Coordinates of C-alpha atoms in Angstrom, one line a residue:
M1 CA 125.2 139.0 -84.1
L2 CA 125.4 135.4 -84.6
S3 CA 128.4 133.4 -83.8
R4 CA 130.2 131.5 -86.3
Q5 CA 132.0 129.1 -84.2
P6 CA 129.6 126.0 -84.6
I7 CA 129.9 126.6 -88.2
L8 CA 133.7 126.5 -88.1
N9 CA 133.9 123.4 -86.0
H10 CA 131.6 121.7 -88.5
M11 CA 134.1 122.2 -91.2
Q12 CA 137.0 121.3 -89.1
R13 CA 135.4 117.7 -88.8
G14 CA 135.0 117.4 -92.5
P15 CA 131.9 116.6 -94.6
R16 CA 129.2 114.1 -93.2
A17 CA 129.2 110.4 -94.2
F18 CA 126.2 109.2 -95.6
S19 CA 125.3 105.5 -96.0
S20 CA 123.0 103.6 -98.2
S21 CA 122.0 100.1 -99.0
C22 CA 120.3 98.6 -101.7
R23 CA 116.6 98.1 -101.4
R24 CA 115.5 94.7 -100.6
E25 CA 113.1 93.2 -102.9
K26 CA 110.3 91.1 -101.3
Q27 CA 110.4 87.3 -101.8
R28 CA 107.6 86.1 -103.5
L29 CA 105.2 83.5 -101.5
V30 CA 102.9 81.9 -103.8
I31 CA 100.1 79.9 -102.3
L32 CA 98.4 77.2 -104.3
G33 CA 94.4 76.6 -103.2
S34 CA 92.0 78.9 -101.3
G35 CA 90.7 75.7 -99.1
W36 CA 91.3 75.5 -95.1
G37 CA 94.9 75.3 -95.8
G38 CA 95.6 77.9 -98.1
Y39 CA 92.8 80.7 -97.3
E40 CA 94.1 80.3 -93.6
V41 CA 97.7 81.1 -94.6
L42 CA 96.5 83.7 -96.8
R43 CA 94.7 85.3 -93.6
G44 CA 97.7 85.0 -91.5
V45 CA 100.8 85.3 -93.5
D46 CA 102.6 88.9 -93.3
K47 CA 101.4 90.5 -96.4
K48 CA 103.9 93.6 -95.8
R49 CA 107.2 91.5 -96.0
W50 CA 106.4 88.7 -98.2
D51 CA 105.0 89.4 -101.9
V52 CA 102.1 87.0 -101.7
V53 CA 100.2 85.4 -104.6
L54 CA 97.3 83.4 -104.3
V55 CA 96.3 81.1 -107.2
S56 CA 93.1 79.0 -107.1
P57 CA 90.2 78.0 -109.5
N58 CA 87.8 79.6 -106.9
N59 CA 87.9 83.2 -105.7
Y60 CA 86.3 82.0 -102.8
F61 CA 87.1 80.0 -99.6
N62 CA 84.5 77.0 -98.9
F63 CA 83.2 76.5 -95.5
T64 CA 82.8 72.7 -96.1
P65 CA 80.9 71.8 -92.7
L66 CA 78.1 74.0 -93.6
L67 CA 77.5 72.9 -97.5
A68 CA 74.8 70.4 -96.1
S69 CA 72.9 72.8 -94.6
C70 CA 73.1 75.1 -97.5
A71 CA 72.0 72.2 -99.8
V72 CA 68.8 71.8 -98.1
G73 CA 68.1 75.4 -97.4
T74 CA 68.6 75.5 -93.8
L75 CA 71.6 78.3 -94.3
E76 CA 71.8 80.8 -97.4
F77 CA 75.0 80.0 -99.7
R78 CA 76.8 83.1 -98.7
C79 CA 76.8 81.8 -95.0
A80 CA 79.5 78.9 -96.5
I81 CA 81.8 80.9 -98.6
E82 CA 84.5 83.7 -97.7
P83 CA 85.8 86.1 -100.7
V84 CA 89.4 85.9 -100.8
R85 CA 89.3 89.2 -102.5
R86 CA 89.2 91.0 -99.3
Y87 CA 92.9 90.5 -98.9
S88 CA 93.7 92.3 -102.4
P89 CA 95.4 94.4 -103.1
A90 CA 97.8 93.7 -100.3
A91 CA 98.1 90.2 -101.9
G92 CA 97.9 89.1 -105.6
I93 CA 95.3 86.7 -106.9
Y94 CA 94.5 84.8 -109.9
Q95 CA 91.8 82.7 -110.7
A96 CA 93.5 79.9 -112.4
W97 CA 94.9 76.3 -112.0
C98 CA 98.5 75.5 -111.6
D99 CA 99.0 73.0 -114.4
S100 CA 102.7 72.1 -113.6
I101 CA 105.7 73.0 -111.3
D102 CA 109.2 73.4 -112.6
F103 CA 111.0 72.9 -108.8
R104 CA 114.6 73.4 -110.4
N105 CA 113.7 76.9 -111.7
K106 CA 110.8 77.9 -109.2
I107 CA 108.3 78.4 -111.9
L108 CA 104.8 77.4 -112.0
Q109 CA 102.5 77.2 -115.1
C110 CA 99.2 78.5 -114.6
L111 CA 96.0 78.3 -117.1
P112 CA 93.1 80.9 -116.2
A113 CA 90.0 79.0 -114.6
T114 CA 87.8 81.9 -116.1
K115 CA 85.6 81.7 -119.2
P116 CA 87.3 82.5 -122.4
S117 CA 86.4 86.0 -123.7
H118 CA 84.3 84.8 -126.4
V119 CA 82.1 82.8 -124.0
A120 CA 79.6 85.7 -122.9
S121 CA 76.1 84.0 -122.7
P122 CA 75.3 82.9 -118.9
S123 CA 73.7 79.8 -120.6
D124 CA 76.8 78.5 -122.1
T125 CA 78.5 75.8 -120.2
A126 CA 81.0 76.3 -117.8
Y127 CA 84.5 76.5 -119.0
D128 CA 86.8 73.4 -118.8
H129 CA 90.5 73.8 -118.1
S130 CA 90.9 70.9 -120.4
I131 CA 90.1 73.1 -123.4
S132 CA 93.2 74.1 -125.7
T133 CA 94.9 77.2 -124.5
T134 CA 96.4 77.5 -128.0
S135 CA 93.2 78.7 -129.4
P136 CA 92.4 82.2 -129.8
G137 CA 90.4 83.7 -126.8
S138 CA 90.5 80.4 -124.9
G139 CA 92.9 82.0 -122.4
L140 CA 96.7 81.3 -122.6
S141 CA 98.9 79.6 -120.1
F142 CA 101.2 82.2 -118.0
P143 CA 104.2 81.3 -116.1
L144 CA 104.5 82.6 -112.2
K145 CA 107.8 82.6 -110.5
Y146 CA 107.9 81.8 -106.8
D147 CA 110.7 82.1 -103.9
K148 CA 108.7 80.1 -101.6
L149 CA 105.8 78.0 -102.5
V150 CA 102.6 76.5 -100.4
I151 CA 100.6 73.6 -102.0
A152 CA 97.4 73.7 -100.6
V153 CA 95.3 72.3 -103.6
G154 CA 93.3 69.7 -101.5
A155 CA 92.2 66.4 -103.2
Y156 CA 89.1 65.4 -105.3
S157 CA 86.0 63.1 -104.8
Q158 CA 87.1 59.8 -105.2
T159 CA 84.9 57.8 -107.7
F160 CA 86.8 54.5 -107.8
N161 CA 86.2 54.8 -111.6
T162 CA 82.6 53.9 -111.2
P163 CA 81.1 54.3 -114.8
G164 CA 78.6 57.1 -114.7
V165 CA 79.3 58.8 -111.2
K166 CA 80.9 61.9 -112.9
E167 CA 77.8 61.9 -115.4
Y168 CA 74.8 61.3 -113.1
A169 CA 76.0 61.7 -109.3
H170 CA 76.1 65.1 -107.5
F171 CA 79.2 65.8 -105.2
L172 CA 79.2 68.1 -102.2
K173 CA 82.4 69.8 -102.0
D174 CA 81.7 73.4 -103.1
V175 CA 79.2 75.5 -102.8
R176 CA 78.2 75.2 -106.6
D177 CA 77.4 71.5 -105.8
A178 CA 75.2 72.6 -102.9
R179 CA 73.4 74.8 -105.4
A180 CA 72.7 72.0 -107.8
I181 CA 71.6 69.7 -105.1
R182 CA 69.0 72.0 -103.6
S183 CA 67.7 72.6 -107.1
R184 CA 67.5 68.8 -107.8
I185 CA 65.6 68.4 -104.9
L186 CA 63.1 71.1 -105.7
E187 CA 63.0 69.7 -109.1
C188 CA 62.2 66.2 -108.0
F189 CA 59.0 67.4 -105.9
E190 CA 58.0 69.3 -108.9
Q191 CA 58.3 66.6 -111.4
A192 CA 56.6 64.1 -109.1
N193 CA 53.5 66.5 -108.5
Q194 CA 52.6 66.3 -112.3
P195 CA 49.4 64.5 -112.5
T196 CA 50.6 62.4 -115.6
L197 CA 52.9 60.3 -113.5
S198 CA 52.2 57.0 -111.7
D199 CA 52.8 56.4 -108.1
T200 CA 55.7 54.0 -109.2
E201 CA 57.3 56.7 -111.1
R202 CA 56.7 59.1 -108.2
R203 CA 58.3 56.9 -105.7
H204 CA 61.4 56.6 -108.2
L205 CA 61.5 60.3 -108.4
L206 CA 61.5 60.8 -104.5
N207 CA 63.9 58.0 -103.6
F208 CA 67.1 60.0 -102.5
V209 CA 70.3 58.2 -102.5
I210 CA 73.7 58.8 -100.8
V211 CA 76.8 56.8 -101.5
G212 CA 79.3 57.0 -98.8
A213 CA 78.7 57.0 -95.2
G214 CA 81.2 59.0 -93.8
P215 CA 80.5 62.7 -92.0
T216 CA 79.5 64.4 -95.1
G217 CA 77.1 61.7 -96.4
V218 CA 75.5 61.3 -93.0
E219 CA 75.3 64.8 -92.3
F220 CA 73.7 65.3 -95.6
A221 CA 71.2 62.7 -95.0
A222 CA 70.1 63.9 -91.7
E223 CA 69.8 67.4 -93.0
L224 CA 67.6 66.1 -96.0
H225 CA 65.5 64.2 -93.2
D226 CA 64.9 67.4 -91.3
L227 CA 63.8 68.8 -94.6
L228 CA 61.7 66.3 -95.6
H229 CA 59.8 66.3 -92.3
A230 CA 59.4 69.9 -92.1
E231 CA 58.9 72.1 -95.2
I232 CA 58.2 69.3 -97.7
W233 CA 55.7 67.6 -95.3
E234 CA 53.8 71.0 -95.1
H235 CA 53.8 72.0 -98.7
Y236 CA 54.0 68.6 -100.6
P237 CA 52.1 66.4 -97.9
S238 CA 51.2 63.7 -100.4
L239 CA 54.4 63.5 -101.6
A240 CA 56.7 63.5 -98.5
K241 CA 55.0 60.3 -97.6
M242 CA 56.2 58.5 -100.7
A243 CA 59.9 60.3 -100.1
R244 CA 62.7 57.7 -99.1
I245 CA 66.4 58.3 -98.2
N246 CA 68.9 55.3 -98.7
L247 CA 72.5 55.5 -97.2
Y248 CA 74.9 53.0 -99.1
D249 CA 78.4 52.2 -97.8
V250 CA 80.8 49.3 -98.6
A251 CA 82.2 49.4 -95.2
P252 CA 80.4 47.1 -92.4
S253 CA 79.3 50.2 -90.8
I254 CA 78.7 53.9 -91.0
L255 CA 81.1 56.4 -89.7
G256 CA 84.0 54.3 -89.3
M257 CA 86.4 56.8 -87.6
F258 CA 83.8 57.1 -84.7
D259 CA 83.5 55.3 -81.3
K260 CA 81.4 52.1 -82.0
N261 CA 79.0 53.2 -79.3
L262 CA 78.2 56.5 -80.9
V263 CA 78.0 54.6 -84.4
Q264 CA 75.3 52.2 -82.8
Y265 CA 73.3 55.3 -81.3
A266 CA 73.7 57.1 -85.0
E267 CA 72.4 53.9 -87.2
K268 CA 69.5 53.6 -84.3
N269 CA 68.5 57.0 -84.8
F270 CA 68.4 56.8 -88.8
R271 CA 66.5 53.6 -88.7
R272 CA 63.9 55.1 -86.2
E273 CA 63.6 58.2 -88.5
G274 CA 63.1 56.1 -91.5
I275 CA 66.5 56.5 -93.3
S276 CA 67.4 53.0 -94.9
I277 CA 71.0 52.0 -94.2
W278 CA 72.8 49.7 -96.3
T279 CA 76.1 48.5 -95.4
S280 CA 78.7 46.3 -97.2
H281 CA 77.0 47.1 -100.7
H282 CA 78.9 47.8 -103.8
V283 CA 77.9 50.1 -106.6
N284 CA 78.8 48.6 -110.2
K285 CA 77.4 51.5 -112.3
V286 CA 75.6 54.4 -112.6
E287 CA 73.0 55.4 -115.3
A288 CA 70.6 58.1 -115.9
G289 CA 68.0 57.7 -112.9
K290 CA 69.4 54.0 -112.0
L291 CA 72.0 52.8 -109.7
H292 CA 73.1 49.2 -110.3
I293 CA 74.0 47.6 -106.5
K294 CA 75.8 44.1 -106.6
E295 CA 73.8 43.0 -103.9
Q296 CA 70.4 44.4 -104.8
G297 CA 70.4 44.9 -108.6
E298 CA 69.0 48.1 -110.2
V299 CA 67.7 50.9 -107.8
P300 CA 66.3 53.9 -109.0
F301 CA 66.4 57.4 -107.7
G302 CA 65.8 60.9 -108.4
L303 CA 69.1 62.4 -106.9
L304 CA 72.2 60.6 -106.2
V305 CA 74.7 62.2 -103.7
W306 CA 78.4 60.7 -104.3
S307 CA 80.6 61.2 -100.9
T308 CA 83.2 58.5 -100.9
G309 CA 86.4 59.8 -99.9
L310 CA 89.5 61.4 -101.6
S311 CA 91.4 61.2 -104.8
P312 CA 94.7 62.8 -105.6
N313 CA 94.4 66.3 -107.1
P314 CA 95.3 66.1 -110.9
L315 CA 98.4 68.5 -109.9
I316 CA 99.8 66.2 -107.2
A317 CA 99.4 63.1 -109.3
S318 CA 101.7 65.0 -112.0
I319 CA 104.8 65.6 -109.6
T320 CA 107.3 63.1 -110.1
E321 CA 110.3 65.1 -108.1
L322 CA 108.7 64.6 -104.6
K323 CA 108.3 61.6 -102.5
K324 CA 104.5 60.2 -102.3
H325 CA 102.6 58.1 -99.9
Q326 CA 102.4 54.8 -101.4
K327 CA 98.6 54.4 -100.6
T328 CA 97.2 57.8 -100.9
Q329 CA 99.7 59.4 -103.5
S330 CA 100.0 62.6 -101.4
L331 CA 103.2 64.4 -101.0
I332 CA 105.2 63.4 -98.0
V333 CA 106.6 66.0 -95.6
D334 CA 108.8 66.3 -92.9
D335 CA 108.0 67.5 -89.1
H336 CA 108.4 71.3 -90.6
L337 CA 105.7 70.6 -93.4
N338 CA 108.5 70.9 -96.2
A339 CA 108.1 68.8 -99.0
L340 CA 110.6 65.9 -99.3
R341 CA 112.3 64.9 -102.6
T342 CA 112.9 61.4 -104.0
D343 CA 115.9 61.1 -102.0
G344 CA 114.4 61.8 -98.9
T345 CA 115.9 65.5 -98.4
P346 CA 113.6 68.4 -97.4
D347 CA 113.2 71.2 -100.2
P348 CA 113.4 74.4 -98.1
D349 CA 111.5 76.2 -100.7
V350 CA 108.2 74.0 -100.9
Y351 CA 105.5 73.2 -98.2
V352 CA 102.7 71.2 -98.4
I353 CA 99.7 71.0 -96.1
G354 CA 96.1 69.8 -96.0
D355 CA 94.7 66.8 -98.1
A356 CA 97.7 66.9 -100.4
A357 CA 100.2 66.4 -97.7
S358 CA 101.2 63.5 -95.6
L359 CA 103.7 63.3 -92.8
A360 CA 106.2 61.3 -92.7
N361 CA 106.0 59.2 -89.5
T362 CA 102.3 59.8 -88.7
Q363 CA 99.0 59.3 -90.6
L364 CA 96.9 62.0 -89.8
P365 CA 93.1 62.1 -90.7
A366 CA 92.0 63.9 -94.1
T367 CA 90.0 66.7 -92.3
A368 CA 89.6 70.4 -92.3
Q369 CA 90.8 70.3 -88.6
V370 CA 94.1 69.2 -89.7
A371 CA 94.6 71.7 -92.8
N372 CA 93.7 74.6 -90.5
Q373 CA 96.2 73.9 -87.7
Q374 CA 98.8 73.0 -90.4
A375 CA 98.0 76.5 -92.0
K376 CA 98.4 78.3 -88.8
Y377 CA 101.7 76.5 -88.0
L378 CA 103.1 77.4 -91.4
Y379 CA 102.2 81.3 -91.6
K380 CA 103.8 81.7 -88.1
R381 CA 106.9 79.9 -89.6
L382 CA 106.8 82.0 -92.5
N383 CA 106.5 85.2 -90.7
K384 CA 109.5 84.2 -88.4
I385 CA 111.6 83.3 -91.6
I386 CA 111.0 86.4 -93.3
K387 CA 112.3 88.3 -90.4
D388 CA 115.4 86.1 -90.0
R389 CA 114.2 84.6 -86.7
P390 CA 114.8 80.9 -85.8
H391 CA 111.6 78.5 -86.1
E392 CA 112.7 75.0 -85.2
K393 CA 109.4 73.8 -83.4
P394 CA 108.0 71.0 -85.5
F395 CA 104.6 70.8 -86.1
E396 CA 102.3 68.9 -83.9
F397 CA 98.5 68.1 -84.4
H398 CA 96.0 68.5 -81.4
N399 CA 93.1 66.6 -82.3
Q400 CA 89.9 68.4 -81.0
G401 CA 87.4 65.6 -81.3
T402 CA 84.9 64.6 -84.5
L403 CA 81.6 65.9 -84.8
A404 CA 78.3 64.7 -86.9
Y405 CA 75.0 65.7 -87.1
V406 CA 72.5 62.9 -87.3
G407 CA 68.9 64.9 -87.4
N408 CA 66.3 65.9 -85.5
W409 CA 68.7 68.3 -83.4
K410 CA 70.8 65.5 -82.5
A411 CA 74.6 64.8 -83.2
I412 CA 77.5 62.9 -81.8
Y413 CA 80.9 64.0 -80.7
D414 CA 83.9 61.6 -80.3
R415 CA 86.6 62.6 -78.2
P416 CA 90.0 61.3 -78.8
D417 CA 91.9 59.5 -75.8
E418 CA 94.4 62.7 -75.5
G419 CA 93.3 66.0 -76.1
G420 CA 89.9 67.0 -77.4
L421 CA 87.6 69.7 -75.6
P422 CA 87.9 69.9 -71.6
G423 CA 85.2 68.8 -69.6
L424 CA 83.6 66.9 -72.5
S425 CA 84.0 63.0 -73.4
K426 CA 82.0 61.1 -75.9
E427 CA 78.5 62.6 -76.3
K428 CA 75.6 62.1 -78.0
G429 CA 72.2 63.8 -78.5
R430 CA 71.2 67.3 -77.8
V431 CA 74.6 68.0 -75.9
A432 CA 76.4 66.9 -78.8
W433 CA 74.1 68.8 -81.1
L434 CA 74.7 72.2 -79.2
L435 CA 78.4 71.3 -79.5
W436 CA 78.2 71.0 -83.0
R437 CA 76.5 74.3 -83.8
S438 CA 78.8 76.2 -81.3
A439 CA 81.8 74.5 -82.8
Y440 CA 80.9 75.7 -86.4
F441 CA 79.8 79.4 -85.2
T442 CA 83.1 79.9 -83.5
Q443 CA 85.1 78.7 -86.6
T444 CA 83.2 80.9 -89.2
L445 CA 85.7 83.6 -90.2
S446 CA 83.9 86.7 -91.0
V447 CA 81.9 89.2 -88.6
R448 CA 79.3 88.9 -91.4
N449 CA 78.9 85.2 -91.1
K450 CA 79.2 85.2 -87.4
I451 CA 75.8 87.4 -87.7
L452 CA 74.3 85.2 -90.7
V453 CA 74.9 81.6 -89.8
P454 CA 73.1 82.0 -86.2
F455 CA 70.2 84.2 -87.5
Y456 CA 69.3 81.8 -90.2
W457 CA 69.6 79.0 -87.5
F458 CA 66.9 81.2 -85.6
L459 CA 64.7 81.5 -88.3
N460 CA 64.6 78.0 -89.1
C461 CA 64.0 77.1 -85.2
K462 CA 61.0 74.5 -84.8
F463 CA 59.9 76.2 -81.7
L464 CA 59.8 79.6 -83.3
S465 CA 57.7 78.2 -85.9
F466 CA 55.4 76.7 -83.2
Y467 CA 54.7 79.7 -81.3
L468 CA 54.1 82.1 -84.3
L469 CA 50.7 82.5 -85.4
T470 CA 51.4 83.5 -89.0
R471 CA 54.4 82.2 -90.3
P472 CA 55.5 83.9 -93.6
M473 CA 57.5 82.1 -96.1
F474 CA 60.6 83.9 -95.4
L475 CA 60.9 82.1 -92.2
Y476 CA 61.3 78.9 -93.6
R477 CA 64.1 77.2 -95.5
D478 CA 64.4 79.0 -98.9
I479 CA 64.1 75.8 -100.8
R480 CA 62.8 77.8 -104.0
T481 CA 65.9 79.9 -104.7

């Protein structure tokens, strides 16, 4: 027979006391932009504790250092992008622009970046967010509330309001730009191959002009040179002799942020390879197939690539509640990357990183390296905030140096006075080229691209082509697609 004593003892102690707490709703973290800053925050932030929402006109991340290689076919386009949807449904993702921010009520006004529902044909022009949102089917704007906001919208290409640039020049900031450039390069050679053209007209079509001699312009010129002296030379031998590459810049030298000796090495290498460098030259205007240079007059071209720095994103330009840098018009942030209000006080709920931000006490270069380090600092800070843990350590930028490819398997590496890669100083030539490729390989984010990038590099290896007796077309840069 079972004893009743334990039950009696329990009844004497009285009823059990239960306690409950209200379910805590997740705080919403909204990230604007899917570039080097926004995408890295999306990757690293604790999506189980934060209600993460990404708003970006692109549903992918651009690995910008590889765009020049994609533009000439060294790499395929998928090697330079990472889809943001891999973090869905853990994070909400809207392909949209943020048109305005109400900092007082913490509300964003967003506009879809997708085509309107009535635009069904692939041949229709791409949807422009300037189209009225009140017309039926064009996509109505929608509000989005936030608790914490990360502004990582980047910057636009600087045109200095030069007439005709937006209409007739190509930029190189997105994989779509690389695709358009690749298509135009092949189109120039096919047009020049027509028997009805004179040699003068062919030379005009095969004059490739790059305006802006920073790292992007220099690397594209180098990649284009490699293409002209490899696949183009083999498949269009008579036209390849007519092709010319001209690099223009308003500055007195190319690669202004590099050491003087490295710049001289790059310039000497370019001139030896037949790339013309025109420094201290000013572009007055651009017309269809013609560039008007103050110092030279009219310069015909088949392809014009414009890479002359950065201008503020329209969203940043529209913000009046936050303090801005007088020269760059980017938003000023404190040591914890919080945006500063016009009265100088930090906004604890708004963070700004990447090209859209300027540190109050330090001027950092507008590079992917800076945006990536800021993003890593920020998601660690956010992960501690959501756990109610202190995180008072300020952001510190550790300069790992600057790399630039200069063609023919050569590059330059400029190491800062403090920091940089251990055991390396200012390097040039093949050693710097190996460093350039290994750095970009290690920075690729997905396992897929860590396999694809070296695979395509291997297929385009000149030594491999030399030893192969039969050289099938798939071993070459696929400039035809």
